[in-house]
Short mmCIF file of C-alpha atoms in Angstrom, two decimals:
data_model
loop_
_atom_site.label_atom_id
_atom_site.label_comp_id
_atom_site.label_asym_id
_atom_site.label_seq_id
_atom_site.Cartn_x
_atom_site.Cartn_y
_atom_site.Cartn_z
CA MET Y 1 11.97 -0.11 -20.29
CA ARG Y 2 14.39 2.52 -21.63
CA GLU Y 3 18.07 2.68 -22.31
CA ARG Y 4 20.34 3.66 -19.41
CA ILE Y 5 22.26 6.93 -19.61
CA ASP Y 6 24.60 8.85 -17.34
CA GLY Y 7 23.09 11.41 -15.01
CA PRO Y 8 20.25 11.56 -12.50
CA CYS Y 9 17.61 10.11 -14.83
CA ARG Y 10 19.70 7.11 -15.94
CA ARG Y 11 17.26 6.39 -18.80
CA GLU Y 12 16.53 8.07 -22.07
CA GLY Y 13 13.83 7.62 -24.65
CA PRO Y 14 11.92 4.51 -25.62
CA THR Y 15 13.89 1.53 -26.87
CA ALA Y 16 13.48 0.20 -30.40
CA TYR Y 17 11.18 -2.45 -28.89
CA GLU Y 18 8.94 0.26 -27.40
CA LYS Y 19 8.99 2.38 -30.56
CA ASP Y 20 7.91 -0.70 -32.49
CA LYS Y 21 5.05 -1.27 -30.04
CA VAL Y 22 3.91 2.36 -30.31
CA GLY Y 23 4.07 2.55 -34.10
CA ARG Y 24 2.72 -0.82 -35.08
CA MET Y 25 0.05 -1.15 -32.43
CA SER Y 26 -1.33 2.30 -33.12
CA GLU Y 27 -2.08 0.99 -36.63
CA HIS Y 28 -3.04 -2.61 -36.00
CA GLY Y 29 -3.52 -3.30 -32.29
CA ARG Y 30 -6.90 -3.87 -30.69
CA ARG Y 31 -5.94 -1.34 -28.01
CA ARG Y 32 -4.29 1.60 -29.69
CA ARG Y 33 -1.44 3.32 -27.90
CA HIS Y 34 -1.48 7.09 -27.41
CA ARG Y 35 1.64 9.23 -27.54
CA THR Y 36 0.59 11.45 -24.64
CA VAL Y 37 -0.30 8.47 -22.46
CA ASP Y 38 3.06 6.87 -23.28
CA ARG Y 39 4.85 10.07 -22.30
CA VAL Y 40 2.93 10.29 -19.04
CA ALA Y 41 3.83 6.68 -18.24
CA TRP Y 42 7.52 7.30 -18.98
CA ILE Y 43 7.50 10.47 -16.85
CA LEU Y 44 5.96 8.64 -13.90
CA GLU Y 45 8.45 5.78 -14.20
CA ALA Y 46 11.40 8.17 -14.39
CA ALA Y 47 10.17 10.01 -11.30
CA ALA Y 48 9.61 6.73 -9.46
CA ARG Y 49 13.15 5.56 -10.19
CA GLU Y 50 14.81 8.65 -8.74
CA PRO Y 51 14.25 9.17 -4.98
CA GLY Y 52 15.76 12.65 -5.27
CA GLY Y 53 13.45 13.57 -8.13
CA VAL Y 54 14.06 14.63 -11.73
CA THR Y 55 13.99 17.99 -13.47
CA VAL Y 56 11.85 18.89 -16.47
CA ALA Y 57 14.98 18.96 -18.65
CA GLU Y 58 15.90 15.43 -17.56
CA LEU Y 59 12.35 14.26 -18.22
CA ALA Y 60 12.39 15.86 -21.67
CA ARG Y 61 15.50 13.83 -22.53
CA THR Y 62 13.86 10.70 -21.10
CA VAL Y 63 10.74 10.92 -23.28
CA GLY Y 64 12.40 12.56 -26.28
CA ALA Y 65 9.99 15.52 -26.29
CA PRO Y 66 10.33 19.32 -26.12
CA ALA Y 67 10.73 20.67 -22.59
CA SER Y 68 7.68 22.90 -23.08
CA SER Y 69 5.46 19.90 -23.82
CA VAL Y 70 6.88 17.98 -20.89
CA GLN Y 71 6.39 20.98 -18.59
CA ASP Y 72 2.68 21.03 -19.44
CA LEU Y 73 2.37 17.30 -18.63
CA VAL Y 74 4.37 17.67 -15.43
CA ASN Y 75 2.21 20.60 -14.29
CA GLY Y 76 -0.93 18.53 -14.77
CA LEU Y 77 0.53 15.50 -13.01
CA ALA Y 78 1.67 17.64 -10.09
CA ALA Y 79 -1.74 19.33 -9.85
CA THR Y 80 -3.45 15.93 -9.52
CA GLY Y 81 -1.00 14.41 -7.04
CA PHE Y 82 0.78 12.04 -9.40
CA LEU Y 83 3.98 14.05 -8.97
CA LEU Y 84 5.37 16.10 -6.10
CA GLU Y 85 7.68 19.07 -6.70
CA GLN Y 86 10.48 20.16 -4.41
CA HIS Y 87 13.21 22.62 -5.39
CA GLY Y 88 12.48 22.16 -9.09
CA ARG Y 89 12.69 18.37 -8.96
CA PHE Y 90 9.74 16.02 -9.33
CA ARG Y 91 9.13 12.81 -7.40
CA LEU Y 92 6.30 10.29 -7.64
CA GLY Y 93 3.29 11.53 -5.67
CA PRO Y 94 0.69 9.65 -3.61
CA ALA Y 95 -2.06 9.47 -6.26
CA PRO Y 96 -1.05 6.06 -7.73
CA HIS Y 97 -1.07 4.51 -4.26
CA VAL Y 98 -4.44 6.08 -3.41
CA LEU Y 99 -5.98 4.74 -6.62
CA ASN Y 100 -4.78 1.23 -5.73
CA LEU Y 101 -6.41 1.59 -2.31
CA ILE Y 102 -9.67 2.78 -3.85
CA ALA Y 103 -9.70 -0.11 -6.31
CA GLY Y 104 -8.78 -2.65 -3.66
CA ARG Y 105 -5.99 -3.69 -5.96
CA ILE Y 106 -4.38 -6.94 -4.87
CA VAL Y 107 -0.60 -7.10 -5.20
CA PRO Y 108 1.66 -9.93 -4.08
CA ARG Y 109 2.42 -9.56 -0.39
CA ILE Y 110 5.63 -11.46 0.25
CA SER Y 111 8.25 -9.98 2.56
CA GLN Y 112 11.98 -10.10 1.90
CA ALA Y 113 12.40 -12.58 4.74
CA GLU Y 114 9.74 -14.83 3.19
CA LEU Y 115 11.39 -14.62 -0.24
CA ASP Y 116 14.75 -15.56 1.25
CA GLU Y 117 13.11 -18.52 3.01
CA LEU Y 118 11.44 -19.62 -0.23
CA SER Y 119 14.81 -19.46 -1.96
CA ARG Y 120 16.37 -21.57 0.81
CA VAL Y 121 13.63 -24.19 0.50
CA ALA Y 122 13.83 -24.31 -3.28
CA GLY Y 123 17.62 -24.24 -3.37
CA THR Y 124 17.55 -21.67 -6.19
CA PRO Y 125 17.16 -17.91 -6.52
CA VAL Y 126 13.49 -16.84 -6.42
CA LEU Y 127 12.02 -13.81 -8.21
CA LEU Y 128 8.64 -12.24 -7.40
CA THR Y 129 7.13 -11.03 -10.67
CA VAL Y 130 3.99 -9.23 -11.87
CA ARG Y 131 2.54 -8.32 -15.26
CA VAL Y 132 2.58 -4.63 -16.23
CA GLY Y 133 0.84 -4.22 -19.57
CA LEU Y 134 2.83 -6.18 -22.14
CA ASP Y 135 5.80 -6.70 -19.84
CA ALA Y 136 6.84 -8.83 -16.88
CA VAL Y 137 8.47 -6.86 -14.06
CA HIS Y 138 10.40 -8.37 -11.15
CA LEU Y 139 9.40 -6.77 -7.85
CA ALA Y 140 11.93 -8.48 -5.58
CA ARG Y 141 14.26 -11.46 -5.29
CA GLY Y 142 15.27 -13.95 -2.67
CA GLY Y 143 18.66 -15.68 -2.50
CA GLU Y 144 21.76 -15.00 -4.55
CA ASP Y 145 21.70 -15.46 -8.30
CA GLU Y 146 24.53 -17.53 -9.74
CA ILE Y 147 24.51 -15.25 -12.80
CA PRO Y 148 25.38 -11.80 -11.34
CA ARG Y 149 24.54 -9.87 -14.50
CA LEU Y 150 20.88 -10.84 -14.02
CA LEU Y 151 20.62 -9.13 -10.63
CA PRO Y 152 19.76 -5.67 -12.02
CA LEU Y 153 16.65 -7.15 -13.66
CA ALA Y 154 15.16 -7.58 -10.20
CA ASP Y 155 16.95 -4.87 -8.27
CA GLU Y 156 16.08 -2.17 -10.82
CA HIS Y 157 12.66 -3.68 -11.70
CA MET Y 158 13.43 -3.76 -15.39
CA ALA Y 159 10.62 -4.77 -17.74
CA ARG Y 160 10.91 -7.90 -19.91
CA PRO Y 161 8.63 -8.86 -22.84
CA LEU Y 162 5.88 -11.18 -21.59
CA LEU Y 163 6.40 -13.99 -24.07
CA ARG Y 164 10.16 -14.13 -23.46
CA THR Y 165 9.94 -14.99 -19.78
CA ALA Y 166 8.54 -17.91 -17.81
CA ALA Y 167 6.66 -15.53 -15.50
CA GLY Y 168 5.20 -13.52 -18.35
CA ARG Y 169 3.95 -16.62 -20.12
CA LEU Y 170 2.39 -17.95 -16.92
CA LEU Y 171 0.69 -14.67 -16.01
CA LEU Y 172 -0.61 -14.26 -19.54
CA ALA Y 173 -1.91 -17.83 -19.58
CA LEU Y 174 -3.78 -17.34 -16.29
CA THR Y 175 -5.22 -13.95 -17.28
CA ASP Y 176 -8.94 -13.62 -18.01
CA GLU Y 177 -9.65 -15.01 -21.48
CA ALA Y 178 -10.99 -11.78 -22.99
CA GLU Y 179 -8.04 -9.80 -21.63
CA ARG Y 180 -5.63 -12.45 -22.89
CA ARG Y 181 -7.08 -12.28 -26.41
CA GLY Y 182 -6.58 -8.53 -26.51
CA LEU Y 183 -3.01 -8.77 -25.24
CA LEU Y 184 -2.15 -11.47 -27.76
CA ASP Y 185 -3.58 -9.34 -30.57
CA GLU Y 186 -1.19 -6.58 -29.54
CA LEU Y 187 1.79 -8.89 -29.07
CA ALA Y 188 1.20 -10.50 -32.48
CA CYS Y 189 1.93 -7.17 -34.15
CA HIS Y 190 5.63 -7.34 -33.37
CA ASP Y 191 6.33 -10.97 -32.38
CA PRO Y 192 3.93 -13.27 -34.27
CA GLU Y 193 6.19 -16.32 -33.95
CA ALA Y 194 6.29 -16.03 -30.16
CA VAL Y 195 2.50 -15.63 -30.06
CA ALA Y 196 2.00 -18.72 -32.23
CA GLU Y 197 4.32 -20.77 -30.00
CA PHE Y 198 2.57 -19.48 -26.88
CA ARG Y 199 -0.85 -20.44 -28.25
CA ARG Y 200 0.42 -23.99 -28.76
CA ALA Y 201 1.76 -24.14 -25.19
CA LEU Y 202 -1.26 -22.41 -23.61
CA PRO Y 203 -3.38 -25.50 -22.78
CA ALA Y 204 -0.45 -27.21 -21.03
CA ILE Y 205 0.46 -24.07 -19.06
CA ARG Y 206 -3.13 -23.58 -17.91
CA ALA Y 207 -3.50 -27.25 -16.97
CA SER Y 208 -0.25 -27.48 -15.00
CA ARG Y 209 -0.16 -23.85 -13.76
CA ILE Y 210 3.57 -24.00 -14.44
CA SER Y 211 5.50 -22.21 -17.18
CA ARG Y 212 9.06 -22.72 -18.37
CA SER Y 213 11.65 -20.77 -20.27
CA GLU Y 214 14.61 -22.58 -21.75
CA GLY Y 215 16.77 -19.71 -22.92
CA LEU Y 216 13.86 -17.58 -24.19
CA ALA Y 217 15.10 -14.35 -22.61
CA ASP Y 218 18.71 -15.38 -22.08
CA PRO Y 219 20.49 -18.38 -23.63
CA GLU Y 220 22.24 -19.12 -20.33
CA VAL Y 221 19.11 -19.23 -18.16
CA SER Y 222 16.53 -21.90 -17.43
CA ALA Y 223 13.50 -20.66 -15.52
CA LEU Y 224 10.28 -22.07 -14.09
CA ALA Y 225 7.34 -20.01 -12.85
CA ILE Y 226 4.49 -20.88 -10.47
CA PRO Y 227 1.57 -18.59 -9.56
CA VAL Y 228 1.21 -16.43 -6.47
CA THR Y 229 -2.44 -16.36 -5.40
CA GLU Y 230 -4.66 -14.39 -3.05
CA GLY Y 231 -7.82 -16.43 -2.72
CA PRO Y 232 -8.99 -17.17 -6.28
CA ASN Y 233 -6.89 -14.35 -7.78
CA VAL Y 234 -3.49 -14.80 -9.39
CA THR Y 235 -1.53 -11.75 -8.25
CA GLY Y 236 1.95 -12.60 -9.51
CA ALA Y 237 4.45 -15.35 -10.11
CA LEU Y 238 7.42 -16.88 -8.34
CA VAL Y 239 10.27 -17.63 -10.72
CA LEU Y 240 13.00 -20.17 -10.03
CA THR Y 241 16.17 -19.78 -12.09
CA HIS Y 242 19.17 -21.91 -12.88
CA ARG Y 243 22.17 -21.65 -15.17
CA ARG Y 244 21.25 -23.52 -18.34
CA ARG Y 245 23.50 -26.46 -19.12
CA GLY Y 246 21.21 -29.29 -20.20
CA ARG Y 247 18.33 -31.54 -19.20
CA SER Y 248 19.62 -31.80 -15.63
CA GLU Y 249 18.65 -28.16 -14.99
CA ARG Y 250 15.05 -28.88 -15.99
CA LEU Y 251 14.91 -31.76 -13.52
CA SER Y 252 16.53 -29.62 -10.82
CA LEU Y 253 13.94 -26.89 -11.33
CA ASP Y 254 11.13 -29.48 -11.24
CA ARG Y 255 12.35 -30.73 -7.88
CA ALA Y 256 12.84 -27.17 -6.60
CA ALA Y 257 9.29 -26.25 -7.64
CA ALA Y 258 7.89 -29.34 -5.94
CA ARG Y 259 9.67 -28.41 -2.71
CA LEU Y 260 8.44 -24.86 -2.96
CA LEU Y 261 4.82 -25.80 -3.66
CA ALA Y 262 4.83 -28.27 -0.75
CA HIS Y 263 6.27 -25.61 1.56
CA ILE Y 264 3.67 -23.04 0.48
CA GLN Y 265 0.82 -25.54 0.88
CA GLU Y 266 2.08 -26.52 4.33
CA GLY Y 267 2.09 -22.87 5.34
CA ARG Y 268 -1.58 -22.53 4.34
CA THR Y 269 -2.80 -25.52 6.36
#
C-alpha cells in the first residue's frame, strides 16, 4: 500500500491514493478515517513485511511521522502483544492471530499444492484473494503467470483498489448489503465513476457470482473471479488471469472457470 524504498523497510509513507482516502473520507466518508489508526495500521504492516523486524527510525520514515510519536505507538503496541521487540527491532506479535482465533474468523484455507492443482485444472494462473478494507489483497498464487511483472502483486501481497480488480468487485458484490453501502459511500469520495459503473454491474455479478476485469487494473490483463466459500460464508476469491488480446481471452477464461468450478464441486461430493 506504500511506495517501495531501499533499506530494511522497503516502503515509505502513504501513496497519493492513500492520502486522498485519508483526507477526503475524513470529511465526507460514512466511516471517518483516523490518523493515529492509519499510523498503527502502517506500523503493523511494515513489521509484518520484515521477518527481521524494523527499527523505530525506519517506522518513522514509513509513516512520515516524528520518531517520538512513533515510539509512543510502538511502545503501546509492544505492551499489548501486537509487536515483539528484539535487539531494538520490532516484529509482528501474536495478538492479531489471537484475536482471529477469539472471533472464529474464517479465512480461505487452500494449500499451495491445492492452488497449483487448481491452476493446472484451469490452465491459467490462479490467485487467492481477500478483501482488506477498501483493497483487494492476494494471499497466494498457483501456477506461473505469463506476465512476470505481475508476480510481486501476489508474492508481496500488495493491495489493489477494490473496484479496479475482478476479485475486489466480486467480494464487494457478495458483501453484506449494509456493509457494501458503507464501503461504496467511502469509495465514491475518490472514484465516483468506478462506483457508478460497479452499481450498474452489481445485479449481474450477484446473480452469476462471477466478476470480470477487462484491463481495469492493467491494460494487458483480463481476469475473472469466482468466490471461495466456507459453508454459507464467502471468505475470498479465486482469480484466473490471462494476457489481454481480444474476445478470445474472455472465452478462454469462461472455459477455465467452468473447469475450475466443476473440479471444486466434484471435490465436495
